[in-house]
């Protein structure tokens, strides 16, 4: 056992944050540009980047004020709850949609969307294989079939041409995942959806505050889904919102999040079947306060991510995150790709060198495209079984699925953390570090 093994987790964290503090002092002497000798930090040279500024405190007065108001209520139930009402109002300011249902997670929002869209057993839903598994959990629970399409080389979003190739008579919907806050090509996807009578569901979990051709993300497709999970731009720990302007789908959102119970109806009879995905007032209190912070967070991240892209543009061997000039990406992260064969090192070494320079970099995103995971390869979704396949409603074989670009993205991507505590000087330092490491390893 190493000495560290004897330390409690708390001691270890304390010890490592002490070390971070020391680095901060040393790091401040490092400028924005590579040292004249260009020696990598990993080889003992000076670090290119000062320590990352901390992420600002995420909760404070606005949240306290809402929670205080909530404590005066005699009910914490969502229906007609004032915190939920305020959350819905503020959500509509960011994403003007008529029908809005708050719920317990982004996964819940997506499940509600799929159910409200009338997706039935054996129906096919086309989506990205490079996303949070929550994108497809609801599809599978409705006994429908996720069909994975390939991605754009540098947008990491659905390639509409490959989506078109995967449409069959069983296709009922497309779930467009705006990965990392970068808007999908919604005009092309909407055209496909209209042509084939499909529902277009937007997974905006990573895209709070993003804009597509100037329009708020979530307002182009038929149903929009957002997550308020802790890692997202705004959060109440866990939560979600699902919303729509469509008369076909919108009125169903409440029922599918609330055990099939129609709170506007009077009969009390169940006409639809659903689970309980309700969000309670404490979450809504925090989430409604968080939305007052959204525009500041989104604008800062958009600016910083674009600045990083500019700073590493034109380097041989590096392909930056591609965002259309008339869109606003709100960078849940930024990810560039290493062009195969362009470096004299593999990705792991490149990332190690970046980290040594002080860059908050990690290799890739999820380990494998969703279809590469054991539960998909074994078709073992329900106690090891998959009823729709056993019943002959689908011939899907996830072992045979191939999305070459998606696989290459996960193998060559280098993810850089972006957050609203960072400033432009810091990001220029990060770009300088990438340039330094890339020029060192350029073949
Ligand atoms: C986080 C996330 C989800 C799921 O949201 P939860 O609130 O964690 O259930 C779905 N899709 C994407 C793209 C996500 O990033």
mmCIF file of N, CA and C in Angstrom, residues 165-235:
data_model
loop_
_atom_site.group_PDB
_atom_site.id
_atom_site.type_symbol
_atom_site.label_atom_id
_atom_site.label_comp_id
_atom_site.label_asym_id
_atom_site.label_seq_id
_atom_site.Cartn_x
_atom_site.Cartn_y
_atom_site.Cartn_z
ATOM 1 N N UNK A 165 -29.902 8.454 -44.380
ATOM 2 C CA UNK A 165 -29.658 7.061 -44.789
ATOM 3 C C UNK A 165 -30.261 6.055 -43.820
ATOM 4 N N UNK A 166 -30.446 6.459 -42.574
ATOM 5 C CA UNK A 166 -30.914 5.487 -41.561
ATOM 6 C C UNK A 166 -32.429 5.557 -41.317
ATOM 7 N N UNK A 167 -33.120 6.397 -42.077
ATOM 8 C CA UNK A 167 -34.579 6.462 -41.943
ATOM 9 C C UNK A 167 -35.213 5.234 -42.620
ATOM 10 N N UNK A 168 -36.134 4.589 -41.908
ATOM 11 C CA UNK A 168 -36.861 3.429 -42.450
ATOM 12 C C UNK A 168 -38.356 3.689 -42.234
ATOM 13 N N UNK A 169 -39.218 2.792 -42.722
ATOM 14 C CA UNK A 169 -40.653 2.978 -42.463
ATOM 15 C C UNK A 169 -41.000 2.948 -40.973
ATOM 16 N N UNK A 170 -40.102 2.440 -40.119
ATOM 17 C CA UNK A 170 -40.381 2.382 -38.676
ATOM 18 C C UNK A 170 -39.905 3.623 -37.928
ATOM 19 N N UNK A 171 -39.196 4.503 -38.600
ATOM 20 C CA UNK A 171 -38.656 5.682 -37.911
ATOM 21 C C UNK A 171 -39.789 6.621 -37.507
ATOM 22 N N UNK A 172 -39.762 7.072 -36.245
ATOM 23 C CA UNK A 172 -40.805 7.980 -35.755
ATOM 24 C C UNK A 172 -40.254 9.308 -35.234
ATOM 25 N N UNK A 173 -38.978 9.329 -34.891
ATOM 26 C CA UNK A 173 -38.442 10.562 -34.291
ATOM 27 C C UNK A 173 -36.934 10.650 -34.483
ATOM 28 N N UNK A 174 -36.452 11.878 -34.362
ATOM 29 C CA UNK A 174 -35.012 12.150 -34.308
ATOM 30 C C UNK A 174 -34.768 12.872 -32.990
ATOM 31 N N UNK A 175 -33.771 12.441 -32.235
ATOM 32 C CA UNK A 175 -33.351 13.220 -31.065
ATOM 33 C C UNK A 175 -32.034 13.895 -31.417
ATOM 34 N N UNK A 176 -32.074 15.217 -31.564
ATOM 35 C CA UNK A 176 -30.887 15.997 -31.914
ATOM 36 C C UNK A 176 -30.199 16.433 -30.624
ATOM 37 N N UNK A 177 -29.016 15.898 -30.391
ATOM 38 C CA UNK A 177 -28.258 16.230 -29.173
ATOM 39 C C UNK A 177 -27.307 17.380 -29.508
ATOM 40 N N UNK A 178 -27.471 18.498 -28.847
ATOM 41 C CA UNK A 178 -26.559 19.630 -29.079
ATOM 42 C C UNK A 178 -25.332 19.423 -28.199
ATOM 43 N N UNK A 179 -24.404 18.594 -28.677
ATOM 44 C CA UNK A 179 -23.302 18.172 -27.813
ATOM 45 C C UNK A 179 -22.419 19.353 -27.410
ATOM 46 N N UNK A 180 -22.144 19.420 -26.137
ATOM 47 C CA UNK A 180 -21.269 20.457 -25.561
ATOM 48 C C UNK A 180 -21.846 21.860 -25.744
ATOM 49 N N UNK A 181 -23.122 21.956 -26.110
ATOM 50 C CA UNK A 181 -23.743 23.276 -26.281
ATOM 51 C C UNK A 181 -23.649 23.811 -27.692
ATOM 52 N N UNK A 182 -23.185 22.969 -28.630
ATOM 53 C CA UNK A 182 -23.043 23.379 -30.024
ATOM 54 C C UNK A 182 -24.310 22.999 -30.787
ATOM 55 N N UNK A 183 -25.042 23.966 -31.333
ATOM 56 C CA UNK A 183 -26.313 23.639 -31.989
ATOM 57 C C UNK A 183 -26.141 22.705 -33.189
ATOM 58 N N UNK A 184 -27.018 21.708 -33.263
ATOM 59 C CA UNK A 184 -27.060 20.809 -34.429
ATOM 60 C C UNK A 184 -27.510 21.568 -35.665
ATOM 61 N N UNK A 185 -27.353 20.958 -36.825
ATOM 62 C CA UNK A 185 -27.871 21.511 -38.080
ATOM 63 C C UNK A 185 -29.385 21.284 -38.100
ATOM 64 N N UNK A 186 -30.107 22.169 -37.428
ATOM 65 C CA UNK A 186 -31.539 21.946 -37.214
ATOM 66 C C UNK A 186 -32.360 22.159 -38.479
ATOM 67 N N UNK A 187 -31.906 23.048 -39.376
ATOM 68 C CA UNK A 187 -32.663 23.222 -40.625
ATOM 69 C C UNK A 187 -32.716 21.909 -41.393
ATOM 70 N N UNK A 188 -31.577 21.256 -41.505
ATOM 71 C CA UNK A 188 -31.521 19.996 -42.256
ATOM 72 C C UNK A 188 -32.317 18.907 -41.532
ATOM 73 N N UNK A 189 -32.186 18.843 -40.208
ATOM 74 C CA UNK A 189 -32.891 17.792 -39.461
ATOM 75 C C UNK A 189 -34.394 18.037 -39.477
ATOM 76 N N UNK A 190 -34.788 19.318 -39.408
ATOM 77 C CA UNK A 190 -36.220 19.650 -39.439
ATOM 78 C C UNK A 190 -36.804 19.304 -40.807
ATOM 79 N N UNK A 191 -36.027 19.554 -41.853
ATOM 80 C CA UNK A 191 -36.504 19.231 -43.202
ATOM 81 C C UNK A 191 -36.734 17.716 -43.328
ATOM 82 N N UNK A 192 -35.803 16.926 -42.790
ATOM 83 C CA UNK A 192 -35.976 15.461 -42.811
ATOM 84 C C UNK A 192 -37.207 15.054 -42.004
ATOM 85 N N UNK A 193 -37.347 15.665 -40.822
ATOM 86 C CA UNK A 193 -38.482 15.329 -39.955
ATOM 87 C C UNK A 193 -39.793 15.651 -40.670
ATOM 88 N N UNK A 194 -39.865 16.812 -41.309
ATOM 89 C CA UNK A 194 -41.096 17.210 -42.000
ATOM 90 C C UNK A 194 -41.386 16.276 -43.172
ATOM 91 N N UNK A 195 -40.338 15.973 -43.921
ATOM 92 C CA UNK A 195 -40.510 15.130 -45.107
ATOM 93 C C UNK A 195 -41.033 13.737 -44.731
ATOM 94 N N UNK A 196 -40.565 13.213 -43.593
ATOM 95 C CA UNK A 196 -40.917 11.837 -43.232
ATOM 96 C C UNK A 196 -41.936 11.756 -42.095
ATOM 97 N N UNK A 197 -42.479 12.893 -41.677
ATOM 98 C CA UNK A 197 -43.477 12.891 -40.606
ATOM 99 C C UNK A 197 -42.923 12.446 -39.260
ATOM 100 N N UNK A 198 -41.706 12.888 -38.932
ATOM 101 C CA UNK A 198 -41.065 12.489 -37.675
ATOM 102 C C UNK A 198 -41.145 13.608 -36.648
ATOM 103 N N UNK A 199 -41.109 13.223 -35.375
ATOM 104 C CA UNK A 199 -40.976 14.232 -34.322
ATOM 105 C C UNK A 199 -39.495 14.586 -34.194
ATOM 106 N N UNK A 200 -39.215 15.880 -34.059
ATOM 107 C CA UNK A 200 -37.829 16.317 -33.824
ATOM 108 C C UNK A 200 -37.719 16.758 -32.365
ATOM 109 N N UNK A 201 -36.993 15.957 -31.590
ATOM 110 C CA UNK A 201 -36.806 16.236 -30.165
ATOM 111 C C UNK A 201 -35.406 16.806 -29.990
ATOM 112 N N UNK A 202 -35.296 17.943 -29.306
ATOM 113 C CA UNK A 202 -33.978 18.537 -29.065
ATOM 114 C C UNK A 202 -33.496 18.172 -27.662
ATOM 115 N N UNK A 203 -32.344 17.530 -27.576
ATOM 116 C CA UNK A 203 -31.705 17.278 -26.288
ATOM 117 C C UNK A 203 -30.763 18.451 -26.005
ATOM 118 N N UNK A 204 -31.263 19.384 -25.192
ATOM 119 C CA UNK A 204 -30.535 20.625 -24.890
ATOM 120 C C UNK A 204 -29.832 20.544 -23.535
ATOM 121 N N UNK A 205 -29.627 19.329 -23.020
ATOM 122 C CA UNK A 205 -29.072 19.165 -21.670
ATOM 123 C C UNK A 205 -27.741 19.890 -21.496
ATOM 124 N N UNK A 206 -26.930 19.907 -22.568
ATOM 125 C CA UNK A 206 -25.608 20.551 -22.491
ATOM 126 C C UNK A 206 -25.616 21.915 -23.169
ATOM 127 N N UNK A 207 -26.794 22.412 -23.509
ATOM 128 C CA UNK A 207 -26.858 23.575 -24.403
ATOM 129 C C UNK A 207 -27.647 24.752 -23.826
ATOM 130 N N UNK A 208 -27.738 24.840 -22.515
ATOM 131 C CA UNK A 208 -28.432 25.985 -21.909
ATOM 132 C C UNK A 208 -27.871 27.292 -22.484
ATOM 133 N N UNK A 209 -28.764 28.162 -22.943
ATOM 134 C CA UNK A 209 -28.346 29.490 -23.415
ATOM 135 C C UNK A 209 -27.814 29.522 -24.829
ATOM 136 N N UNK A 210 -27.725 28.362 -25.496
ATOM 137 C CA UNK A 210 -27.216 28.348 -26.876
ATOM 138 C C UNK A 210 -28.252 28.946 -27.824
ATOM 139 N N UNK A 211 -27.788 29.359 -29.008
ATOM 140 C CA UNK A 211 -28.705 29.908 -30.019
ATOM 141 C C UNK A 211 -28.402 29.331 -31.376
ATOM 142 N N UNK A 212 -29.489 28.996 -32.078
ATOM 143 C CA UNK A 212 -29.379 28.488 -33.439
ATOM 144 C C UNK A 212 -29.808 29.594 -34.387
ATOM 145 N N UNK A 213 -28.903 30.084 -35.209
ATOM 146 C CA UNK A 213 -29.182 31.200 -36.133
ATOM 147 C C UNK A 213 -29.909 32.329 -35.388
ATOM 148 N N UNK A 214 -29.465 32.607 -34.191
ATOM 149 C CA UNK A 214 -30.033 33.699 -33.409
ATOM 150 C C UNK A 214 -31.251 33.323 -32.581
ATOM 151 N N UNK A 215 -31.812 32.128 -32.804
ATOM 152 C CA UNK A 215 -33.021 31.740 -32.055
ATOM 153 C C UNK A 215 -32.644 30.865 -30.857
ATOM 154 N N UNK A 216 -33.374 31.008 -29.730
ATOM 155 C CA UNK A 216 -33.028 30.220 -28.544
ATOM 156 C C UNK A 216 -33.071 28.722 -28.846
ATOM 157 N N UNK A 217 -32.074 28.004 -28.362
ATOM 158 C CA UNK A 217 -32.019 26.562 -28.564
ATOM 159 C C UNK A 217 -33.276 25.939 -27.943
ATOM 160 N N UNK A 218 -33.831 24.947 -28.585
ATOM 161 C CA UNK A 218 -35.034 24.297 -28.067
ATOM 162 C C UNK A 218 -36.304 24.782 -28.741
ATOM 163 N N UNK A 219 -36.228 25.886 -29.482
ATOM 164 C CA UNK A 219 -37.455 26.443 -30.073
ATOM 165 C C UNK A 219 -37.629 26.048 -31.542
ATOM 166 N N UNK A 220 -36.723 25.241 -32.078
ATOM 167 C CA UNK A 220 -36.812 24.897 -33.499
ATOM 168 C C UNK A 220 -37.485 23.531 -33.688
ATOM 169 N N UNK A 221 -37.130 22.568 -32.863
ATOM 170 C CA UNK A 221 -37.745 21.235 -32.945
ATOM 171 C C UNK A 221 -39.144 21.238 -32.355
ATOM 172 N N UNK A 222 -39.735 20.029 -32.254
ATOM 173 C CA UNK A 222 -41.102 19.921 -31.721
ATOM 174 C C UNK A 222 -41.153 19.878 -30.204
ATOM 175 N N UNK A 223 -40.131 19.255 -29.590
ATOM 176 C CA UNK A 223 -40.091 19.148 -28.129
ATOM 177 C C UNK A 223 -38.649 19.414 -27.688
ATOM 178 N N UNK A 224 -38.492 20.201 -26.625
ATOM 179 C CA UNK A 224 -37.156 20.528 -26.117
ATOM 180 C C UNK A 224 -36.977 19.918 -24.732
ATOM 181 N N UNK A 225 -35.781 19.364 -24.481
ATOM 182 C CA UNK A 225 -35.487 18.737 -23.192
ATOM 183 C C UNK A 225 -34.226 19.342 -22.598
ATOM 184 N N UNK A 226 -34.306 19.711 -21.332
ATOM 185 C CA UNK A 226 -33.162 20.310 -20.634
ATOM 186 C C UNK A 226 -32.894 19.531 -19.350
ATOM 187 N N UNK A 227 -31.635 19.543 -18.917
ATOM 188 C CA UNK A 227 -31.246 18.923 -17.646
ATOM 189 C C UNK A 227 -30.792 20.003 -16.671
ATOM 190 N N UNK A 228 -31.135 19.812 -15.400
ATOM 191 C CA UNK A 228 -30.653 20.689 -14.330
ATOM 192 C C UNK A 228 -29.754 19.905 -13.385
ATOM 193 N N UNK A 229 -29.102 18.867 -13.929
ATOM 194 C CA UNK A 229 -28.193 18.049 -13.132
ATOM 195 C C UNK A 229 -26.978 18.894 -12.739
ATOM 196 N N UNK A 230 -26.297 18.475 -11.707
ATOM 197 C CA UNK A 230 -25.238 19.264 -11.091
ATOM 198 C C UNK A 230 -24.128 19.709 -12.041
ATOM 199 N N UNK A 231 -23.806 18.917 -13.058
ATOM 200 C CA UNK A 231 -22.688 19.271 -13.940
ATOM 201 C C UNK A 231 -23.090 20.256 -15.030
ATOM 202 N N UNK A 232 -24.373 20.553 -15.160
ATOM 203 C CA UNK A 232 -24.835 21.391 -16.271
ATOM 204 C C UNK A 232 -24.670 22.884 -15.955
ATOM 205 N N UNK A 233 -24.917 23.744 -16.948
ATOM 206 C CA UNK A 233 -24.669 25.189 -16.772
ATOM 207 C C UNK A 233 -25.410 25.758 -15.565
ATOM 208 N N UNK A 234 -26.657 25.353 -15.410
ATOM 209 C CA UNK A 234 -27.471 25.769 -14.260
ATOM 210 C C UNK A 234 -28.070 24.500 -13.667
ATOM 211 N N UNK A 235 -28.303 24.508 -12.367
ATOM 212 C CA UNK A 235 -28.623 23.235 -11.716
ATOM 213 C C UNK A 235 -29.398 23.420 -10.420
#
